[in-house]
Coordinates of C-alpha atoms in Angstrom, one line a residue:
M1 CA 23.6 9.6 6.2
L2 CA 21.0 6.9 6.4
D3 CA 21.0 6.0 10.3
S4 CA 18.3 3.2 10.5
K5 CA 18.6 3.6 14.5
V6 CA 18.1 -0.2 14.7
P7 CA 18.8 -1.2 18.3
A8 CA 21.6 -3.6 19.1
G9 CA 20.8 -7.0 20.8
P10 CA 19.0 -10.0 20.2
L11 CA 16.3 -9.7 17.6
A12 CA 13.5 -10.7 20.3
E13 CA 14.7 -7.8 22.4
K14 CA 15.1 -4.8 20.5
W15 CA 11.8 -3.6 20.8
S16 CA 11.5 -4.0 24.5
K17 CA 14.7 -2.6 25.1
H18 CA 14.2 0.4 22.9
K19 CA 11.0 1.2 24.7
F20 CA 12.9 1.3 28.0
N21 CA 15.6 3.6 26.5
L22 CA 13.4 6.0 24.6
K23 CA 12.8 9.3 26.4
L24 CA 9.6 9.9 28.1
V25 CA 7.3 13.0 28.3
N26 CA 5.7 13.7 31.8
P27 CA 1.8 13.4 31.6
A28 CA 1.7 16.7 32.5
N29 CA 3.9 18.3 29.9
K30 CA 2.1 16.4 26.9
R31 CA -0.9 18.7 26.8
K32 CA 2.0 21.5 25.8
Y33 CA 2.7 19.8 22.6
T34 CA 0.6 19.7 19.1
I35 CA 1.0 16.8 16.8
I36 CA -0.6 17.1 13.1
V37 CA -1.7 13.7 11.9
V38 CA -2.4 13.9 8.0
G39 CA -4.9 11.0 7.2
T40 CA -7.7 9.3 9.0
G41 CA -7.2 5.6 7.8
L42 CA -6.1 2.8 9.9
A43 CA -2.6 4.3 10.7
G44 CA -3.7 8.0 11.1
S45 CA -7.0 7.2 13.1
S46 CA -5.1 4.9 15.4
A47 CA -2.3 7.2 15.8
A48 CA -4.4 10.4 16.4
A49 CA -6.5 8.6 18.9
S50 CA -3.6 6.9 20.8
L51 CA -1.5 10.3 21.2
A52 CA -4.7 12.1 22.2
E53 CA -5.5 9.5 24.9
L54 CA -1.9 10.0 26.1
G55 CA -2.6 13.6 26.4
Y56 CA -1.1 15.3 23.4
N57 CA -3.0 17.7 21.4
V58 CA -3.8 16.6 17.9
K59 CA -4.5 18.3 14.9
A60 CA -6.2 15.5 12.3
F61 CA -6.5 16.2 8.5
C62 CA -8.3 14.3 5.9
Y63 CA -9.4 15.2 2.2
Q64 CA -12.8 13.0 2.7
D65 CA -15.9 14.5 4.2
S66 CA -15.3 12.0 6.8
P67 CA -12.4 10.3 8.5
R68 CA -14.3 6.8 8.1
R69 CA -14.1 7.3 4.4
A70 CA -10.5 6.8 4.6
H71 CA -9.5 3.7 1.9
S72 CA -8.6 1.7 4.7
I73 CA -12.3 1.0 4.8
A74 CA -12.2 -1.2 1.2
A75 CA -9.7 -3.7 2.8
Q76 CA -11.7 -7.1 2.6
G77 CA -9.8 -10.3 3.4
G78 CA -8.1 -9.9 7.0
I79 CA -5.4 -9.1 9.6
N80 CA -2.5 -11.4 10.5
A81 CA -1.6 -12.0 14.1
A82 CA 0.7 -14.3 15.7
K83 CA -2.0 -15.8 18.1
N84 CA -1.6 -19.5 17.2
Y85 CA -5.0 -20.0 18.0
Q86 CA -5.4 -22.7 15.6
N87 CA -2.6 -24.7 17.1
D88 CA -0.9 -25.2 13.6
G89 CA 2.7 -24.2 14.6
D90 CA 2.3 -20.5 14.2
S91 CA 4.5 -18.2 16.4
V92 CA 5.9 -14.4 16.3
Y93 CA 9.0 -15.9 14.8
R94 CA 7.2 -17.6 11.8
L95 CA 5.2 -14.6 11.1
F96 CA 8.4 -12.9 11.0
Y97 CA 10.0 -15.4 8.8
D98 CA 7.2 -15.6 6.4
T99 CA 7.2 -11.6 6.2
I100 CA 10.6 -11.4 5.5
K101 CA 10.7 -14.3 2.9
G102 CA 7.4 -13.0 1.4
G103 CA 9.1 -9.6 1.1
D104 CA 12.2 -11.4 -0.9
Y105 CA 14.2 -10.5 1.8
R106 CA 14.4 -6.6 1.3
A107 CA 13.0 -5.7 4.5
R108 CA 14.8 -4.7 7.5
E109 CA 14.8 -7.4 10.2
A110 CA 14.3 -5.3 13.1
N111 CA 11.2 -3.5 12.0
V112 CA 9.6 -6.8 10.6
Y113 CA 10.0 -8.6 13.9
R114 CA 8.4 -5.8 15.8
L115 CA 5.6 -5.8 13.5
A116 CA 5.1 -9.8 14.1
E117 CA 5.5 -9.1 17.8
V118 CA 2.8 -6.2 18.6
S119 CA 0.5 -8.2 15.8
V120 CA -0.7 -10.2 18.9
N121 CA -1.8 -6.8 20.6
I122 CA -3.5 -5.6 17.7
I123 CA -6.3 -8.4 18.2
D124 CA -6.9 -7.6 21.8
Q125 CA -7.2 -4.2 21.3
C126 CA -9.6 -4.5 18.3
V127 CA -12.0 -7.0 20.1
A128 CA -11.9 -4.6 23.1
Q129 CA -13.0 -2.0 20.6
G130 CA -16.0 -4.1 19.8
V131 CA -14.6 -5.2 16.3
P132 CA -17.0 -8.1 15.2
F133 CA -14.2 -10.4 14.1
A134 CA -15.8 -13.9 12.8
R135 CA -16.0 -16.7 15.3
E136 CA -15.8 -20.4 15.3
Y137 CA -19.1 -22.2 16.7
G138 CA -17.7 -22.2 20.3
G139 CA -17.4 -18.6 20.3
L140 CA -13.5 -18.4 19.7
L141 CA -12.0 -16.3 17.2
D142 CA -11.7 -17.8 13.7
N143 CA -8.6 -17.8 11.3
R144 CA -8.0 -18.4 7.5
S145 CA -5.4 -18.6 5.6
F146 CA -3.8 -16.1 3.3
G147 CA -0.9 -16.4 0.8
G148 CA 2.9 -17.3 1.5
A149 CA 1.9 -18.9 4.8
Q150 CA 1.3 -22.7 5.6
V151 CA -0.7 -21.7 9.0
S152 CA -3.9 -20.2 9.2
R153 CA -3.3 -16.7 11.3
T154 CA -5.7 -14.2 9.5
F155 CA -8.4 -12.6 11.4
Y156 CA -11.5 -11.5 9.6
A157 CA -14.9 -10.2 9.4
R158 CA -16.1 -11.5 6.4
G159 CA -15.1 -9.8 3.3
Q160 CA -15.3 -6.3 5.2
T161 CA -12.4 -6.6 7.5
G162 CA -10.8 -3.4 7.0
Q163 CA -14.4 -1.2 7.4
Q164 CA -14.8 -3.0 10.8
L165 CA -11.3 -2.4 11.9
L166 CA -11.6 1.2 10.5
L167 CA -14.9 1.9 12.8
G168 CA -13.2 0.8 15.9
A169 CA -10.4 3.2 15.3
Y170 CA -12.8 5.8 14.0
S171 CA -14.7 5.2 17.4
A172 CA -11.6 5.8 19.2
L173 CA -10.8 8.9 17.2
N174 CA -14.5 10.6 17.8
R175 CA -13.8 9.9 21.7
Q176 CA -11.0 12.2 21.5
I177 CA -12.6 14.8 19.5
N178 CA -15.7 14.8 21.8
K179 CA -12.8 15.3 24.8
G180 CA -11.5 18.4 22.9
K181 CA -8.1 16.7 22.3
I182 CA -8.3 16.1 18.7
E183 CA -9.1 19.2 16.2
M184 CA -10.4 17.7 13.0
F185 CA -10.2 19.0 9.7
N186 CA -12.4 17.4 7.2
R187 CA -11.9 18.3 3.4
H188 CA -8.6 19.9 3.9
E189 CA -5.7 18.5 1.5
M190 CA -2.2 19.0 2.6
L191 CA -0.2 20.6 -0.2
D192 CA 3.2 21.4 1.4
L193 CA 5.3 20.7 4.4
V194 CA 6.9 23.7 6.6
T195 CA 10.1 23.2 7.9
I196 CA 12.0 25.6 10.2
D197 CA 15.6 24.9 10.7
G198 CA 15.5 21.7 9.2
H199 CA 12.6 20.5 11.4
A200 CA 8.9 19.6 10.4
R201 CA 7.0 22.4 12.1
G202 CA 3.7 22.5 10.2
I203 CA 1.8 21.8 7.1
I204 CA 0.0 23.8 4.5
T205 CA -3.5 22.7 3.6
R206 CA -6.1 23.7 1.0
N207 CA -10.0 23.9 2.3
M208 CA -11.4 21.8 -0.4
V209 CA -14.7 23.6 0.0
T210 CA -13.8 27.3 0.0
G211 CA -10.6 27.0 -1.6
A212 CA -8.8 28.8 1.3
I213 CA -5.1 28.1 1.7
E214 CA -4.1 27.6 5.3
S215 CA -1.5 27.2 8.0
H216 CA -0.9 24.8 10.5
E217 CA 1.7 24.5 13.1
G218 CA 2.6 21.5 15.2
H219 CA 5.7 20.0 17.0
A220 CA 5.8 17.2 14.8
V221 CA 3.9 15.9 11.7
L222 CA 2.6 12.3 11.0
L223 CA 2.1 11.5 7.4
C224 CA -0.4 8.4 7.1
T225 CA -1.8 9.0 3.6
G226 CA -1.6 5.5 2.4
G227 CA 0.1 4.6 -1.1
Y228 CA 0.5 5.7 -4.5
G229 CA -1.0 2.9 -6.9
N230 CA -3.0 5.5 -8.6
V231 CA 0.0 6.5 -10.8
F232 CA -0.9 3.7 -12.7
F233 CA -4.5 5.3 -13.4
L234 CA -6.2 1.8 -13.0
S235 CA -5.8 0.5 -9.7
T236 CA -7.9 -1.2 -6.9
N237 CA -7.7 2.5 -4.8
A238 CA -10.2 4.7 -4.4
M239 CA -10.0 7.3 -7.0
G240 CA -8.9 10.4 -4.6
C241 CA -6.0 8.3 -3.4
N242 CA -2.8 10.2 -4.1
V243 CA 1.1 10.7 -3.5
T244 CA 0.8 14.4 -3.1
A245 CA 1.6 14.9 0.8
A246 CA 4.3 12.3 0.6
W247 CA 5.5 13.7 -2.5
R248 CA 5.8 17.2 -1.3
A249 CA 7.3 16.2 1.9
H250 CA 9.7 14.3 -0.4
K251 CA 10.6 17.7 -2.1
R252 CA 11.3 19.3 1.4
G253 CA 14.0 16.7 2.1
A254 CA 12.2 13.2 3.1
F255 CA 14.2 10.8 0.6
F256 CA 11.8 8.4 -0.9
A257 CA 12.6 4.6 -0.7
N258 CA 12.1 2.0 -3.1
P259 CA 9.5 3.6 -5.4
C260 CA 9.7 0.5 -7.8
Y261 CA 8.1 -1.9 -5.6
T262 CA 4.6 -2.1 -6.2
Q263 CA 2.1 -4.8 -5.8
I264 CA 0.4 -6.4 -8.3
H265 CA -2.7 -8.1 -6.8
P266 CA -3.6 -11.4 -8.6
T267 CA -7.5 -11.3 -7.8
C268 CA -9.1 -8.4 -9.3
I269 CA -12.0 -8.3 -11.7
P270 CA -10.4 -7.7 -15.1
V271 CA -10.3 -4.7 -17.1
T272 CA -13.5 -4.3 -19.4
G273 CA -12.7 -1.0 -21.6
D274 CA -11.5 2.5 -21.8
H275 CA -14.4 3.8 -19.8
Q276 CA -13.1 2.6 -16.7
S277 CA -11.9 4.7 -13.8
K278 CA -10.9 2.1 -11.2
L279 CA -10.9 -1.4 -10.8
T280 CA -12.2 -3.8 -8.2
L281 CA -10.5 -6.2 -5.7
M282 CA -11.6 -9.7 -5.2
S283 CA -10.3 -10.7 -1.9
E284 CA -7.1 -12.7 -1.6
S285 CA -9.4 -15.0 0.9
L286 CA -11.2 -16.4 -2.1
R287 CA -8.2 -18.6 -3.1
N288 CA -8.5 -20.5 0.3
D289 CA -11.4 -22.3 -1.5
G290 CA -11.0 -21.0 -5.1
R291 CA -9.2 -22.9 -7.4
V292 CA -7.3 -21.2 -10.1
W293 CA -7.3 -22.7 -13.7
V294 CA -7.0 -22.0 -17.3
P295 CA -7.8 -24.3 -20.3
K296 CA -4.7 -26.6 -21.2
T297 CA -4.4 -25.7 -24.8
V298 CA -4.5 -22.3 -26.8
E299 CA -7.1 -24.0 -28.9
L300 CA -9.3 -24.7 -26.4
A301 CA -9.1 -21.1 -24.9
Q302 CA -9.8 -20.0 -28.5
K303 CA -13.1 -21.8 -28.6
L304 CA -14.3 -20.5 -25.5
R305 CA -13.3 -17.1 -25.9
K306 CA -15.5 -17.1 -29.3
G307 CA -18.4 -18.8 -27.6
E308 CA -17.8 -22.2 -29.7
I309 CA -18.0 -24.0 -26.5
K310 CA -19.0 -23.4 -22.7
I311 CA -17.0 -23.4 -19.6
S312 CA -18.9 -26.6 -18.7
D313 CA -17.7 -28.3 -21.7
I314 CA -14.0 -28.2 -20.7
K315 CA -13.4 -31.6 -19.2
E316 CA -11.4 -31.8 -15.8
E317 CA -8.3 -33.3 -17.6
D318 CA -8.4 -30.4 -20.0
R319 CA -8.2 -27.7 -17.1
D320 CA -4.6 -26.3 -16.1
Y321 CA -4.7 -25.9 -12.2
Y322 CA -1.4 -24.1 -12.8
L323 CA -0.6 -22.8 -9.3
E324 CA -1.4 -26.4 -7.9
R325 CA 0.9 -28.0 -10.5
K326 CA 3.8 -25.7 -10.3
Y327 CA 3.5 -25.1 -6.3
P328 CA 2.2 -28.0 -4.7
S329 CA 3.5 -27.1 -1.1
F330 CA 1.3 -23.7 -1.3
G331 CA -1.0 -24.4 -4.1
N332 CA -3.5 -21.4 -4.6
L333 CA -2.0 -19.5 -1.8
V334 CA 1.3 -18.6 -3.3
P335 CA 2.4 -15.1 -2.5
R336 CA 0.8 -12.5 -4.6
D337 CA 3.9 -11.7 -6.9
V338 CA 4.1 -15.2 -7.9
A339 CA 0.2 -15.8 -8.4
S340 CA 0.2 -12.5 -10.7
R341 CA 3.1 -13.5 -12.6
N342 CA 2.0 -17.0 -13.6
A343 CA -1.5 -15.3 -14.5
K344 CA 0.4 -13.0 -17.0
E345 CA 2.4 -15.8 -18.3
V346 CA -0.7 -18.0 -19.0
V347 CA -2.7 -15.2 -20.6
D348 CA 0.8 -14.3 -22.7
E349 CA 0.7 -17.8 -23.8
G350 CA -2.9 -17.1 -25.4
R351 CA -4.8 -19.3 -22.7
G352 CA -6.5 -16.6 -21.3
V353 CA -10.4 -16.4 -20.6
G354 CA -13.1 -14.3 -21.2
A355 CA -14.1 -12.1 -24.5
S356 CA -10.8 -9.9 -24.0
G357 CA -8.5 -13.2 -23.2
I358 CA -6.8 -11.1 -20.5
A359 CA -8.4 -13.2 -17.4
V360 CA -8.2 -16.6 -15.6
F361 CA -10.6 -18.7 -13.8
L362 CA -11.5 -18.6 -10.1
D363 CA -13.5 -21.6 -9.5
F364 CA -15.3 -22.6 -6.5
E365 CA -17.2 -25.7 -7.9
D366 CA -15.4 -28.0 -5.9
A367 CA -15.7 -25.8 -2.5
I368 CA -19.5 -26.0 -3.0
K369 CA -19.5 -29.4 -3.8
R370 CA -17.5 -30.0 -0.6
L371 CA -18.8 -27.6 1.8
G372 CA -22.2 -26.6 0.4
E373 CA -23.3 -23.5 -1.0
D374 CA -24.5 -22.0 2.4
T375 CA -21.4 -22.5 3.9
V376 CA -19.6 -20.7 1.0
R377 CA -22.2 -17.7 1.1
A378 CA -21.7 -17.2 4.9
K379 CA -17.8 -17.1 4.0
Y380 CA -17.9 -14.8 1.0
G381 CA -21.3 -14.0 0.3
N382 CA -20.8 -10.0 0.2
L383 CA -17.7 -10.7 -2.2
F384 CA -19.9 -12.8 -4.5
D385 CA -22.8 -10.5 -4.4
M386 CA -20.2 -7.7 -5.6
Y387 CA -19.0 -9.8 -8.4
Y388 CA -22.3 -10.3 -9.5
Q389 CA -23.3 -6.6 -9.3
I390 CA -20.2 -5.9 -11.6
T391 CA -20.1 -8.5 -14.1
D392 CA -23.6 -9.9 -14.2
E393 CA -22.2 -13.4 -13.7
N394 CA -23.2 -15.7 -11.0
P395 CA -20.0 -17.1 -9.3
Y396 CA -22.1 -20.0 -7.4
K397 CA -22.9 -21.2 -10.8
Q398 CA -19.6 -20.7 -13.2
P399 CA -15.9 -19.5 -12.2
M400 CA -15.2 -15.8 -11.6
R401 CA -13.0 -14.1 -14.1
I402 CA -10.0 -12.4 -12.6
Y403 CA -6.9 -10.9 -13.6
P404 CA -4.1 -8.8 -11.8
A405 CA -4.2 -5.4 -11.0
V406 CA -2.3 -2.8 -9.2
H407 CA -3.2 -2.8 -5.4
Y408 CA -0.4 -1.7 -2.8
T409 CA 2.8 -0.2 -2.8
M410 CA 5.6 -1.5 -0.8
G411 CA 7.7 1.6 -1.5
G412 CA 7.3 5.0 0.4
L413 CA 9.1 7.7 2.5
W414 CA 12.3 6.4 4.1
V415 CA 12.0 5.8 7.9
D416 CA 14.4 4.6 10.5
Y417 CA 13.4 2.4 13.6
N418 CA 11.2 5.1 15.1
L419 CA 9.1 5.7 11.8
M420 CA 11.2 9.2 11.6
T421 CA 11.9 10.1 8.1
S422 CA 15.1 12.0 6.8
V423 CA 13.6 15.1 8.1
P424 CA 13.5 15.4 12.0
G425 CA 10.0 15.6 13.3
L426 CA 8.5 14.2 10.3
Y427 CA 7.2 10.8 10.6
A428 CA 5.6 8.3 8.2
L429 CA 3.2 5.4 9.3
G430 CA 1.5 2.7 7.3
E431 CA 1.5 2.5 3.6
C432 CA 2.9 5.8 3.5
N433 CA 6.4 4.4 4.6
F434 CA 8.6 1.8 2.8
S435 CA 9.5 -0.1 6.0
D436 CA 7.8 -3.4 6.7
H437 CA 7.3 -5.5 3.7
G438 CA 10.4 -5.3 1.3
A439 CA 9.8 -6.1 -2.3
N440 CA 6.3 -7.9 -1.8
R441 CA 3.6 -7.7 1.0
L442 CA 2.0 -10.9 2.1
G443 CA -1.9 -10.6 2.3
A444 CA -3.5 -9.4 5.4
S445 CA -0.5 -7.7 6.5
A446 CA -1.2 -3.9 5.6
L447 CA -3.9 -3.8 8.4
M448 CA -1.4 -5.2 10.6
Q449 CA 1.1 -2.7 9.6
G450 CA -1.0 0.4 10.0
L451 CA -2.5 -0.4 13.4
A452 CA 1.1 -1.6 14.4
D453 CA 2.2 1.5 13.8
G454 CA -0.7 3.8 15.0
Y455 CA -1.6 1.8 18.2
F456 CA 1.6 0.7 19.3
V457 CA 5.0 1.9 17.7
I458 CA 4.4 5.8 17.4
P459 CA 2.9 6.6 20.8
Y460 CA 6.5 5.5 22.2
T461 CA 8.8 6.8 19.4
V462 CA 7.6 10.4 18.8
G463 CA 7.8 10.9 22.7
D464 CA 11.6 10.4 22.3
Y465 CA 11.5 13.4 19.8
L466 CA 9.2 15.7 21.6
A467 CA 11.3 15.3 24.9
G468 CA 14.2 17.0 23.3
L469 CA 12.5 19.9 22.3
G470 CA 11.2 22.0 25.3
F471 CA 8.0 23.1 26.0
D472 CA 7.5 26.3 23.6
P473 CA 4.8 26.5 21.3
V474 CA 5.5 26.6 17.4
D475 CA 5.8 30.1 16.2
K476 CA 2.9 30.4 13.4
N477 CA 4.2 33.6 12.6
H478 CA 7.8 32.4 11.3
P479 CA 8.7 33.6 8.0
N480 CA 8.8 30.2 6.5
F481 CA 5.1 29.5 7.1
E482 CA 4.0 32.4 5.1
K483 CA 6.9 31.9 2.7
T484 CA 5.6 28.4 2.1
R485 CA 2.1 29.2 2.1
K486 CA 2.8 31.9 -0.9
E487 CA 4.6 29.0 -2.8
V488 CA 1.5 26.7 -2.5
E489 CA -0.6 29.7 -3.9
E490 CA 1.7 30.4 -6.6
N491 CA 1.6 26.8 -7.6
V492 CA -2.2 26.9 -7.2
H493 CA -2.6 30.0 -9.7
R494 CA 0.1 28.0 -12.1
L495 CA -2.4 25.3 -12.4
L496 CA -5.5 27.3 -12.9
S497 CA -3.8 29.1 -15.7
L498 CA -3.4 25.9 -17.8
K499 CA -6.0 26.3 -20.4
G500 CA -4.9 23.8 -23.3
S501 CA -6.9 21.3 -24.9
K502 CA -6.8 18.0 -23.0
T503 CA -8.1 17.0 -19.7
V504 CA -6.3 16.1 -16.8
D505 CA -7.7 12.6 -17.1
D506 CA -6.5 12.4 -20.5
I507 CA -2.9 12.6 -19.2
H508 CA -3.5 10.5 -16.3
K509 CA -4.6 7.8 -18.5
K510 CA -1.5 8.1 -20.7
L511 CA 0.8 7.9 -18.0
G512 CA -1.1 5.0 -16.6
H513 CA -0.6 3.1 -20.0
I514 CA 3.0 3.8 -19.8
M515 CA 3.7 2.5 -16.1
W516 CA 1.5 -0.5 -16.7
E517 CA 3.0 -1.5 -20.0
Y518 CA 6.9 -0.5 -19.1
C519 CA 6.9 -0.7 -15.1
G520 CA 4.3 -3.0 -14.0
M521 CA 4.3 -6.8 -13.7
A522 CA 7.5 -7.4 -16.0
R523 CA 10.3 -4.7 -16.9
N524 CA 13.5 -4.6 -18.8
E525 CA 16.1 -2.2 -19.5
V526 CA 14.8 -1.4 -23.1
G527 CA 11.0 -0.7 -21.8
L528 CA 12.2 1.5 -18.8
T529 CA 14.3 3.4 -20.5
K530 CA 11.7 4.1 -23.2
A531 CA 9.4 4.6 -20.6
K532 CA 11.4 7.6 -18.9
G533 CA 11.5 9.3 -22.4
L534 CA 7.7 9.1 -22.9
I535 CA 6.8 10.3 -19.2
Q536 CA 9.2 13.3 -19.6
E537 CA 7.4 14.2 -23.0
L538 CA 4.0 13.8 -21.1
R539 CA 5.3 16.1 -18.5
R540 CA 6.0 18.6 -21.2
E541 CA 2.5 17.9 -22.6
F542 CA 0.7 18.5 -19.0
W543 CA 2.5 21.8 -18.7
S544 CA 1.7 23.2 -22.0
D545 CA -1.8 21.4 -23.4
V546 CA -3.9 20.9 -20.3
T547 CA -6.8 22.6 -19.1
V548 CA -7.7 23.1 -15.7
L549 CA -11.3 24.6 -15.3
G550 CA -12.9 26.9 -12.7
E551 CA -11.5 29.0 -9.9
N552 CA -9.7 28.5 -6.4
E553 CA -12.4 29.8 -4.3
E554 CA -14.8 27.2 -4.7
M555 CA -14.9 23.5 -4.6
N556 CA -12.6 22.7 -7.8
Q557 CA -12.1 18.8 -8.5
S558 CA -10.4 19.7 -11.5
L559 CA -7.7 21.5 -9.5
E560 CA -7.4 18.6 -7.2
K561 CA -7.0 16.2 -9.9
A562 CA -4.2 18.6 -11.9
G563 CA -2.1 18.7 -8.5
R564 CA -2.2 15.0 -8.0
V565 CA -1.3 14.1 -11.5
A566 CA 1.3 16.6 -11.4
D567 CA 2.9 15.2 -8.6
F568 CA 2.4 11.3 -10.2
L569 CA 4.1 12.4 -13.4
E570 CA 7.1 13.2 -11.2
L571 CA 7.0 10.1 -9.1
G572 CA 6.2 8.0 -12.2
E573 CA 9.7 9.2 -13.5
L574 CA 11.4 8.5 -10.2
M575 CA 9.5 4.8 -10.0
V576 CA 11.3 4.0 -13.7
D577 CA 14.5 5.5 -12.5
D578 CA 14.5 3.0 -9.4
A579 CA 13.9 0.1 -11.5
L580 CA 16.4 0.8 -14.0
N581 CA 18.9 1.0 -11.0
R582 CA 18.0 -2.2 -9.6
R583 CA 19.0 -4.7 -12.0
E584 CA 17.8 -7.7 -10.1
S585 CA 14.5 -9.2 -9.6
C586 CA 12.9 -9.4 -5.9
G587 CA 9.3 -9.6 -5.3
G588 CA 7.0 -7.6 -7.4
H589 CA 10.0 -6.0 -9.2
F590 CA 10.5 -8.4 -11.7
R591 CA 13.4 -7.9 -14.2
E592 CA 13.2 -9.8 -17.2
E593 CA 17.0 -9.8 -17.4
S594 CA 17.2 -11.5 -13.9
Q595 CA 15.2 -14.5 -13.8
T596 CA 15.8 -18.6 -12.9
E597 CA 15.4 -21.1 -15.4
E598 CA 12.0 -22.0 -14.3
G599 CA 11.1 -18.2 -14.9
E600 CA 11.1 -16.8 -11.0
A601 CA 12.4 -13.8 -9.5
K602 CA 16.2 -14.2 -9.3
R603 CA 17.9 -12.0 -6.6
D604 CA 21.4 -10.4 -6.8
D605 CA 22.5 -10.2 -3.2
E606 CA 25.9 -9.1 -3.6
N607 CA 24.9 -6.2 -5.6
F608 CA 21.4 -5.0 -4.4
R609 CA 21.0 -6.0 -0.9
Y610 CA 20.0 -2.6 0.3
V611 CA 17.0 0.1 0.3
A612 CA 17.3 2.6 -2.3
A613 CA 16.5 6.3 -0.9
W614 CA 16.3 8.8 -3.2
E615 CA 17.0 12.6 -2.5
Y616 CA 15.4 15.3 -4.3
Q617 CA 17.5 17.9 -6.1
G618 CA 15.2 20.3 -7.5
E619 CA 12.8 20.6 -10.6
N620 CA 13.9 18.5 -13.5
Q621 CA 17.2 17.5 -11.7
P622 CA 18.1 13.7 -11.5
E623 CA 17.9 12.5 -8.0
V624 CA 20.7 11.2 -5.7
L625 CA 20.6 7.9 -4.6
H626 CA 21.4 7.0 -0.9
K627 CA 21.7 3.1 0.0
E628 CA 20.6 1.6 3.4
A629 CA 22.5 -1.5 3.7
L630 CA 20.4 -4.5 4.9
E631 CA 21.9 -6.9 7.3
F632 CA 20.5 -10.5 7.8
E633 CA 21.6 -11.9 11.2
N634 CA 18.7 -13.9 11.9
V635 CA 17.5 -15.8 8.8
K636 CA 19.5 -17.2 5.9
L637 CA 19.4 -15.6 2.5
T638 CA 18.3 -18.3 0.3
Q639 CA 16.1 -18.3 -3.4
R640 CA 12.6 -18.0 -2.5
S641 CA 10.7 -21.2 -3.3
Y642 CA 6.9 -22.0 -2.9
K643 CA 7.0 -25.6 -4.5

């Protein structure tokens, strides 16, 4: 059932030949088609702008009050591209290899190579839009290093790269809105997918201001709705980020792939208490110059936590720069999953710092001595200011306290080489799909994937599908539109009828604790089995004892949260099922039963070299697992080593 549609031929020629073999739509015929784009982050804005520029009619939807508020704006560190401006040995193949290896050999070769191949075009596109990338003294674009690579290929705009890239895509989007090629629907949340004869033909949305349940038709639907990290409640994602659009599509037939692959980012400001609603990322770029360490002994760490000694009292020989010690080749720039597990390890040993003991240091003392404070401020000033505003600690004078937190999800809707899901006419782009990062995403690759999918992949592949449809408009009076709309209304009324004693946030926090404890940085059979039972119990509690305030015909955030958390509860159980099924360790999925003698992730290529794609079977029914075998013809499967 799973046909990846990866073209035959040499790896470096697959995409070029595939583009030539794709069907085309005559420029005069493009205006006869309507394409729905859900989400206006980097993938959504770039896709909508590019498709409208080609001549298609586009309807774009976002739940924010403006497209530029999409969560892509929060990305800090940079975007990878194989330009080799530093002349340090980079190439398209090296970016491909680093990404495959970084994902622990659990991604499709063809998709990853295409990503590396088009990365060079992304930078040219964004520079042409006026994105203010950092430049060297002579005016050339600058690069810095990120984890999992030994070359400098990351382009950046201080610590606000995502914001600048999104403003570029947003400008292109606005240009097409002004030309009348894009109809923009702000404050609209997708609540269901409409299919006709098995093909995606529209969506049902809720107007978040008036509560109106609306139907929208199109010849194809593109989901660009990001990841599902907020299933953990606390994450670096914006509070509005959710899985609802992707999950409702999943319940209409789109397979969900590798849901247990979640990324725990190693450099985040630690949790301070139950009052928090989200966590804050400190960019991976800080690991270029910051050194990660903890006290060498539990005794020293205890004295530090009790306030008996100061940080400055700990001598250099009593500091354990554990990443530099264990991974001398990559040092502090190991991939995120490796850095996060090592932070957890030293904290579990009792060597954590800060009042809670659940943190490690990221120290810039050496960088400031070597480069000067002004240089460090120029590179990282906005990140240092953010840290100071949140913690009231000056990182120029003392080390930052950091600890891993949920940041990104490598799992998502299953897509083929054309980015089409298992539902014909339904596409998934960016973080919403599973395709490019395997079991662990390298830093600065999310922005690369979102813009690659939107600017350089979907404009070719969606035309191949549309060319086979004919020119008839979608029948918005088809019974399936009314049927699906009524089902959405019934679900909204069901949620509004809940008048128990618990708030939606109460349930969400409990779910987050379960997911973090049993399906977080380390997982095992006993814990996952327990988590499955706890989530099922929590779902029953949600539907019997939660309260949802207000009415539908108004702006109602209680209702919005309730719908999203109901979906998170179902997704959480599938994540646990997927983690139970995958009895190996790979990337961000670390099964304690499967590790090397040195405590590293140990893959089982013989039994688990596949994409796990899950098919929905109905409420409270176990999902069916489909396997897409992963073939590696260009890289040799080896145990990852960053030593």
